[in-house]
Short mmCIF file of C-alpha atoms in Angstrom, two decimals:
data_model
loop_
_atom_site.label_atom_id
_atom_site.label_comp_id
_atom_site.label_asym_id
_atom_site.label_seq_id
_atom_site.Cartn_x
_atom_site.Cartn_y
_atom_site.Cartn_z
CA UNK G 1 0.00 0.00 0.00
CA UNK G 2 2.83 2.57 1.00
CA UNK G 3 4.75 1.76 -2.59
CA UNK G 4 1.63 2.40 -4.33
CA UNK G 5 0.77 5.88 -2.07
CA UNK G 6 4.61 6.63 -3.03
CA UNK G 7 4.19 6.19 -6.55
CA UNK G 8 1.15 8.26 -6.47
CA UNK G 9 3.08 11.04 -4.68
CA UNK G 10 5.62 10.64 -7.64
CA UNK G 11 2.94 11.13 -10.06
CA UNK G 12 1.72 13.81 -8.51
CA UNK G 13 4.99 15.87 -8.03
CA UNK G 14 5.95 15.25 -11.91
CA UNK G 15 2.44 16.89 -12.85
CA UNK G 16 3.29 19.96 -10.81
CA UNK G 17 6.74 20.21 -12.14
CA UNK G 18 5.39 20.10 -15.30
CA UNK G 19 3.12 22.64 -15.13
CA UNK G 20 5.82 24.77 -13.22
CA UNK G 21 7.43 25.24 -16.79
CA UNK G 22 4.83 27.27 -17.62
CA UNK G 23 5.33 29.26 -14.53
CA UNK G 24 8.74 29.55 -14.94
CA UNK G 25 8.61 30.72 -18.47
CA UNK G 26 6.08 34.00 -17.20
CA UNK G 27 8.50 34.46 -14.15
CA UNK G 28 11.55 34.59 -16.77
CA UNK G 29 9.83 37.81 -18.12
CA UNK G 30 10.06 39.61 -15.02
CA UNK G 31 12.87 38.04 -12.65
CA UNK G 32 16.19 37.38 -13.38
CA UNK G 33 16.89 33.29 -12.98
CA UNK G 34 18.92 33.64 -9.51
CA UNK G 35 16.05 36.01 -8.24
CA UNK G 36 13.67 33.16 -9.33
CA UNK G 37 15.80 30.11 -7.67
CA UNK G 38 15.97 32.33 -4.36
CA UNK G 39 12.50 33.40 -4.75
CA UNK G 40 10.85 30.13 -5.00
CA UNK G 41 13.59 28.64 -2.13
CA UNK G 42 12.69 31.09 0.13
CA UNK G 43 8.80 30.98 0.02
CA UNK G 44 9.23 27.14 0.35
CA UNK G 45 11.61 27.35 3.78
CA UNK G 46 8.98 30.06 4.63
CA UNK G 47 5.74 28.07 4.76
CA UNK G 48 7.83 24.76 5.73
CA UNK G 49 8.50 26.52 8.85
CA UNK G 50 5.55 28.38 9.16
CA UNK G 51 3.53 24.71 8.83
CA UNK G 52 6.27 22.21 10.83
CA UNK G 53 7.28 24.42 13.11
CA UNK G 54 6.00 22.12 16.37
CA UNK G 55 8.41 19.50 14.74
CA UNK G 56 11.98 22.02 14.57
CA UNK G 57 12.53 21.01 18.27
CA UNK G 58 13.41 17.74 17.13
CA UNK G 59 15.63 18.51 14.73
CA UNK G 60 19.25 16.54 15.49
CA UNK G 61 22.83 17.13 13.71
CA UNK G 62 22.28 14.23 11.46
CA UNK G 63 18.99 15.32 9.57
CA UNK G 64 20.33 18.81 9.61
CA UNK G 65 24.02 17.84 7.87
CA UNK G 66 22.01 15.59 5.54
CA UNK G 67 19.62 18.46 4.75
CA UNK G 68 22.30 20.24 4.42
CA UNK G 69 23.67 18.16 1.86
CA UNK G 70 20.85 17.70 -0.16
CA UNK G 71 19.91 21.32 0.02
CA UNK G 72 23.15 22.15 -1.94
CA UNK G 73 22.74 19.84 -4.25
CA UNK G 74 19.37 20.80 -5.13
CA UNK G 75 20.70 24.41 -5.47
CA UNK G 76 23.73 23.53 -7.65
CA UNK G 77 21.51 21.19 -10.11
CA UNK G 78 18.62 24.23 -10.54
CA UNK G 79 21.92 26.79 -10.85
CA UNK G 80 23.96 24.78 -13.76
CA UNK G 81 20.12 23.80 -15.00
CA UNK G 82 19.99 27.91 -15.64
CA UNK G 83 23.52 28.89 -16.32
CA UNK G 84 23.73 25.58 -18.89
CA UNK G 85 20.22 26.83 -20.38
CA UNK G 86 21.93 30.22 -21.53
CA UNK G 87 24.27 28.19 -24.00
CA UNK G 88 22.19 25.75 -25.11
CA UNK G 89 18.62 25.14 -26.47
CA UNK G 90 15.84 24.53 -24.32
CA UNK G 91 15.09 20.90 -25.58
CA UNK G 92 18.65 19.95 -24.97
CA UNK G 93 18.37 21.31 -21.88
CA UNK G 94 15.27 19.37 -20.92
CA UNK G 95 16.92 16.19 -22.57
CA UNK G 96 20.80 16.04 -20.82
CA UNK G 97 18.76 17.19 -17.55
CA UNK G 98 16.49 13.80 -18.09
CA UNK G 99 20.19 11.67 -17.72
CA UNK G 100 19.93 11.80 -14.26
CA UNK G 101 17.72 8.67 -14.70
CA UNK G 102 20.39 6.69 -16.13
CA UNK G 103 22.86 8.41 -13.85
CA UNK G 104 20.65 7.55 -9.87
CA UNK G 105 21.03 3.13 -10.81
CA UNK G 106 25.11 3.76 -11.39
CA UNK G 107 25.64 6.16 -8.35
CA UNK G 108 23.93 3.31 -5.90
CA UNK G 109 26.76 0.66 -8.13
CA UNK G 110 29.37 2.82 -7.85
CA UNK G 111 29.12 3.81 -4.37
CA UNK G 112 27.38 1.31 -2.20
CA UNK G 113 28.09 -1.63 -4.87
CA UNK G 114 24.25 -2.43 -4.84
CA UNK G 115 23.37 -4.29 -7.80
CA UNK G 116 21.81 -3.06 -10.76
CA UNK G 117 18.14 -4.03 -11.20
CA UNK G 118 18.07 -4.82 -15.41
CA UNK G 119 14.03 -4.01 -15.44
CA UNK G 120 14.83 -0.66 -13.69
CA UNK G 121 18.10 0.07 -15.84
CA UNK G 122 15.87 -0.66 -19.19
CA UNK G 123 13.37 1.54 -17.85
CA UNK G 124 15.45 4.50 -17.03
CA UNK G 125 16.99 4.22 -20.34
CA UNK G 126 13.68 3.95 -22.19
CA UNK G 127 12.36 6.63 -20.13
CA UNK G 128 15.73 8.72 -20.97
CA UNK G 129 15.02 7.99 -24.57
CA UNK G 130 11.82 9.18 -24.70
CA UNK G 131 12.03 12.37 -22.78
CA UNK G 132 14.88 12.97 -25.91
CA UNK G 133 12.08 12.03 -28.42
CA UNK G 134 9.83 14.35 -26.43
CA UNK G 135 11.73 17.15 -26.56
CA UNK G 136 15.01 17.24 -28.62
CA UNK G 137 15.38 18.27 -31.65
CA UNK G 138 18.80 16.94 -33.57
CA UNK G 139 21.56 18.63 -33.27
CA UNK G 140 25.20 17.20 -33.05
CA UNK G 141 27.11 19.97 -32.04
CA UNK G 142 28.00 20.26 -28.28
CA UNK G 143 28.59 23.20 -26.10
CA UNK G 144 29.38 24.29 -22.80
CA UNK G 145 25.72 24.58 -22.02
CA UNK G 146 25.32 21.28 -22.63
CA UNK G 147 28.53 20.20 -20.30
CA UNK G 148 26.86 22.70 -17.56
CA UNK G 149 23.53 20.60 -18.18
CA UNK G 150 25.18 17.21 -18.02
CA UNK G 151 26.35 18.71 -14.79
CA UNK G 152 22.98 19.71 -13.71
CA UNK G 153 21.80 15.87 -14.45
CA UNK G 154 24.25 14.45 -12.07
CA UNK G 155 23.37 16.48 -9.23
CA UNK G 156 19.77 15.88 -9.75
CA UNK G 157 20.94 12.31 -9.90
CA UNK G 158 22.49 12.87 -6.48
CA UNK G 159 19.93 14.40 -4.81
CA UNK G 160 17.60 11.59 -5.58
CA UNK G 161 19.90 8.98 -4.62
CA UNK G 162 20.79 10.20 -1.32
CA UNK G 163 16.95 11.32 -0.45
CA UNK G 164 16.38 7.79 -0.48
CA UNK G 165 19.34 6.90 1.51
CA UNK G 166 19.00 9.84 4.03
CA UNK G 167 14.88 9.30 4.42
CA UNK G 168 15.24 5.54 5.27
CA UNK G 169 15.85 6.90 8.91
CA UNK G 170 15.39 10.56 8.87
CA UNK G 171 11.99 12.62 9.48
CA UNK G 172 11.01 13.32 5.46
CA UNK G 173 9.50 17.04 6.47
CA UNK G 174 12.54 18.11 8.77
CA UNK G 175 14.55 16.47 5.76
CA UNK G 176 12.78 18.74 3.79
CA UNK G 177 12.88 21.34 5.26
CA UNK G 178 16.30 21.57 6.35
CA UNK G 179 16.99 21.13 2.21
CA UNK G 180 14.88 23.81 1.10
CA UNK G 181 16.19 26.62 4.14
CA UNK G 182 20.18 25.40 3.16
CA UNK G 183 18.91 26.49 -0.82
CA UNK G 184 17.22 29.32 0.05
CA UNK G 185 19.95 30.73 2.15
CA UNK G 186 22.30 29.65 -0.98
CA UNK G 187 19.95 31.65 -3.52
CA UNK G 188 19.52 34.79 -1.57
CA UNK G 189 23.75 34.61 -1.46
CA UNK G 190 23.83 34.39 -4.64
CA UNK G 191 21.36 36.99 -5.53
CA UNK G 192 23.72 39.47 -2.89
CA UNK G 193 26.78 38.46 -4.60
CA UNK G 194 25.31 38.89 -8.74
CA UNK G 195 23.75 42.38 -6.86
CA UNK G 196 20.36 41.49 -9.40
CA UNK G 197 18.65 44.24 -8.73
CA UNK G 198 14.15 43.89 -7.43
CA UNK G 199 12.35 46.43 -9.42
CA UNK G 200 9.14 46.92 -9.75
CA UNK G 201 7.14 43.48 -10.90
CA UNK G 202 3.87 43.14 -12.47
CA UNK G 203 1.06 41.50 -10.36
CA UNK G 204 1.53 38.00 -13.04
CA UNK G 205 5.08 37.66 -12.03
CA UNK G 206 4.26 37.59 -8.69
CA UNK G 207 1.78 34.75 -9.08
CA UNK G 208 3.88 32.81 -10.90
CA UNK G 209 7.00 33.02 -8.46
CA UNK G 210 4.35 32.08 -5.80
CA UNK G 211 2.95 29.36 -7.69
CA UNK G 212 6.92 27.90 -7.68
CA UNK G 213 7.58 28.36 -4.37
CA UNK G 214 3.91 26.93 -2.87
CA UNK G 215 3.49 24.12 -5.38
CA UNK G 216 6.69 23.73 -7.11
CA UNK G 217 8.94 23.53 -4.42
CA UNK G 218 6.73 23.29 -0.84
CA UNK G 219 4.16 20.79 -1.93
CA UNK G 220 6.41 18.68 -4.53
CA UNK G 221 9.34 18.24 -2.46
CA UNK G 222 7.62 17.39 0.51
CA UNK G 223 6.03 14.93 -1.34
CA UNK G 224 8.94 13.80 -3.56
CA UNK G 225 10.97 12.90 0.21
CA UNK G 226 7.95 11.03 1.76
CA UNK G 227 7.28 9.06 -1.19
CA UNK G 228 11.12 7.84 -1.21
CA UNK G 229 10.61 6.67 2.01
CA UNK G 230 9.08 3.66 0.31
CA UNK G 231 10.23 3.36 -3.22
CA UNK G 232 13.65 2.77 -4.74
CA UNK G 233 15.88 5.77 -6.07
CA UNK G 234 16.23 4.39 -9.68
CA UNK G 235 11.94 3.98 -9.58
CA UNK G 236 11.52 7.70 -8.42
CA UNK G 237 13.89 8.80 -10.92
CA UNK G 238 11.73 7.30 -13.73
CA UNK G 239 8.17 8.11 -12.39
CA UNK G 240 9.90 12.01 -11.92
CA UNK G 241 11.24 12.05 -15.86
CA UNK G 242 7.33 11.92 -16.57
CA UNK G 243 7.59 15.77 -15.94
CA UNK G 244 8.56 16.56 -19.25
CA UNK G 245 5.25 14.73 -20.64
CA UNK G 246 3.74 16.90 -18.19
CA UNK G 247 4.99 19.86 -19.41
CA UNK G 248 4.15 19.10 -22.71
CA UNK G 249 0.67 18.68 -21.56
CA UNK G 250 0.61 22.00 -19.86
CA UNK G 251 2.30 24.08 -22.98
CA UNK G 252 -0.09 22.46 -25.00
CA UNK G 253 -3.21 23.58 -22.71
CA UNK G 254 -1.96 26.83 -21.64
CA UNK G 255 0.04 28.21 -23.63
CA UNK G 256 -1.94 26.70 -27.05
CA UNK G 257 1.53 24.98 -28.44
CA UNK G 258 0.89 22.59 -30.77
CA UNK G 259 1.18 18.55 -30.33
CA UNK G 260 3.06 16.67 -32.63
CA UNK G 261 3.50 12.98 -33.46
CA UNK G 262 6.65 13.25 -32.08
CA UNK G 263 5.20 14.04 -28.46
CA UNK G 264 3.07 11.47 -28.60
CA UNK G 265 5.62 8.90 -29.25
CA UNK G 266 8.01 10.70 -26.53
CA UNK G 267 5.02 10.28 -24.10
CA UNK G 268 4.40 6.54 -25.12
CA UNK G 269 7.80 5.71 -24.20
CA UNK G 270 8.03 7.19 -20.93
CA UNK G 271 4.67 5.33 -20.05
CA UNK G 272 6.18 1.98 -20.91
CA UNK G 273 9.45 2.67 -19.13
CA UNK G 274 7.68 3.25 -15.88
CA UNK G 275 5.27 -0.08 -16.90
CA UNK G 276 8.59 -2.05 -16.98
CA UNK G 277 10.23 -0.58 -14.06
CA UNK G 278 7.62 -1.21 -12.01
CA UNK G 279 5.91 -4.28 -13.21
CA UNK G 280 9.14 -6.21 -13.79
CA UNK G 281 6.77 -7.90 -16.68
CA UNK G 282 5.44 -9.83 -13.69
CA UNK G 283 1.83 -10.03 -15.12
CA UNK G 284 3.55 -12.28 -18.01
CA UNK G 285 4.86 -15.07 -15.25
CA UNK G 286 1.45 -14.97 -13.29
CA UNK G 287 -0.44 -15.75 -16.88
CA UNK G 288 2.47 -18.49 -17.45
CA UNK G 289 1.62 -19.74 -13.58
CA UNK G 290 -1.73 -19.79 -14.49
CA UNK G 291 -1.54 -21.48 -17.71
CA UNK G 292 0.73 -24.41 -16.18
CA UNK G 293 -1.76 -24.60 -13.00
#
């Protein structure tokens, strides 16, 4: 029951990342991208603390360091996302951002020598494949913004990984909101140090920043932590690539792009990706049980 409540938390925090790229794209017309990554960081740590604050008291060192942790990775993946996206085009960026579910199965090989699962490794592959179907459009030349994405990927990758590893005996809302306070006090740094200057901003640029920080960042990584609490990194990785099919869904509704046969394939997939991560093709060997019974 708790793998299926974590999957649906999954779902549910890809659908509100994907419409976030429609809120990003109006905030992007009247905040610069730092002002927007502190913005959204700092609403989040605001009503985290404003919500949990009966549970601060039992905060320890070890969910704060690992907060800490994750808190700068989450900042450094959303700042090389940004810097990365300023070199290169937006579907590449999408795409080499998407890696990170190939990257999340390798990290737990590499550093804790667990084996890799083949249905979960196919699936994150699949999945990578057609988030690059989804969005990309060819082009063999490579930049520094797609290095800087590629970047951006594996500390996305890293975040995920050690969420799971950190939530297995951590409270998931201190977790979270020790991660969102350490990126908030990152972004407003950063804002100081770039010296972006806050002018005046239109009512619709305010919405949309608060739309990041409430749903974007409050609600989805809240739920993103609790729902690794019962569900394997590599799984989360591929039910959280479905928010580029999400996105699509949202441009398409919102902001009247057009679909493609292209998308659709993209979107088809992702879908089966997640059916054979999660599945393992199991409903095959029950029908074979069933026919030799």
């Amino acid at each position: 029951m708790r793998k299926h409540l974590g999957e649906i938390f999954l779902i549910i925090t890809a659908v509100i990342w994907g419409s976030g790229f429609v809120a990003n794209a109006i905030a992007l017309d009247h905040w610069t991208p730092y002002q927007i990554l502190a913005g959204r960081f700092l609403i989040g740590a605001a009503m985290l603390i404003a919500i949990f604050y009966r549970n601060i008291g039992s905060l320890n060192k070890k969910t704060i360091i690992q907060g800490m942790i994750l808190g700068i990775f989450l900042y450094a993946a959303f700042a090389l996302q940004t810097v990365g996206l300023q070199y290169t085009t937006p579907s590449k960026n999408a795409f080499l951002t998407a890696v990170n579910v190939v990257i999340v199965p390798f990290l737990a090989l590499v550093l804790y020598r667990r084996k890799i699962d083949f249905f979960e490794l196919s699936g994150a592959i699949l999945a990578m494949i057609g988030v690059g179907v989804l969005s990309l459009k060819v082009n063999g030349a490579v930049n520094i913004g797609d290095l800087l994405t590629l970047g951006c990927a594996v500390f996305f990758a890293l975040q995920i990984f050690y969420t799971a590893k950190y939530v297995k005996d951590s409270d998931p809302i201190l977790l979270t909101l020790v991660q969102i306070s350490t990126a908030a006090v990152i972004g407003v740094l950063v804002v100081a140090l770039k010296g972006d200057p806050i002018v005046a901003v239109e009512r619709e640029g305010i919405l949309s920043l608060v739309y990041l920080g409430v749903f974007s960042t409050t609600i989805a990584y809240l739920l993103q932590t609790m729902a690794q609490k019962w569900l394997s990194e590599t799984t989360a990785a591929i039910i959280l690539s479905t928010e580029s099919f999400w996105g699509m869904v949202f441009s398409v509704a919102l902001l009247a792009e057009v679909m493609t046969f292209k998308m659709v394939i993209g979107a088809a997939l992702i879908l089966c990706a997640i059916i054979i991560s999660e599945t393992k093709f199991s409903f095959f060997k029950r029908k074979k049980l069933e026919e030799i019974g």
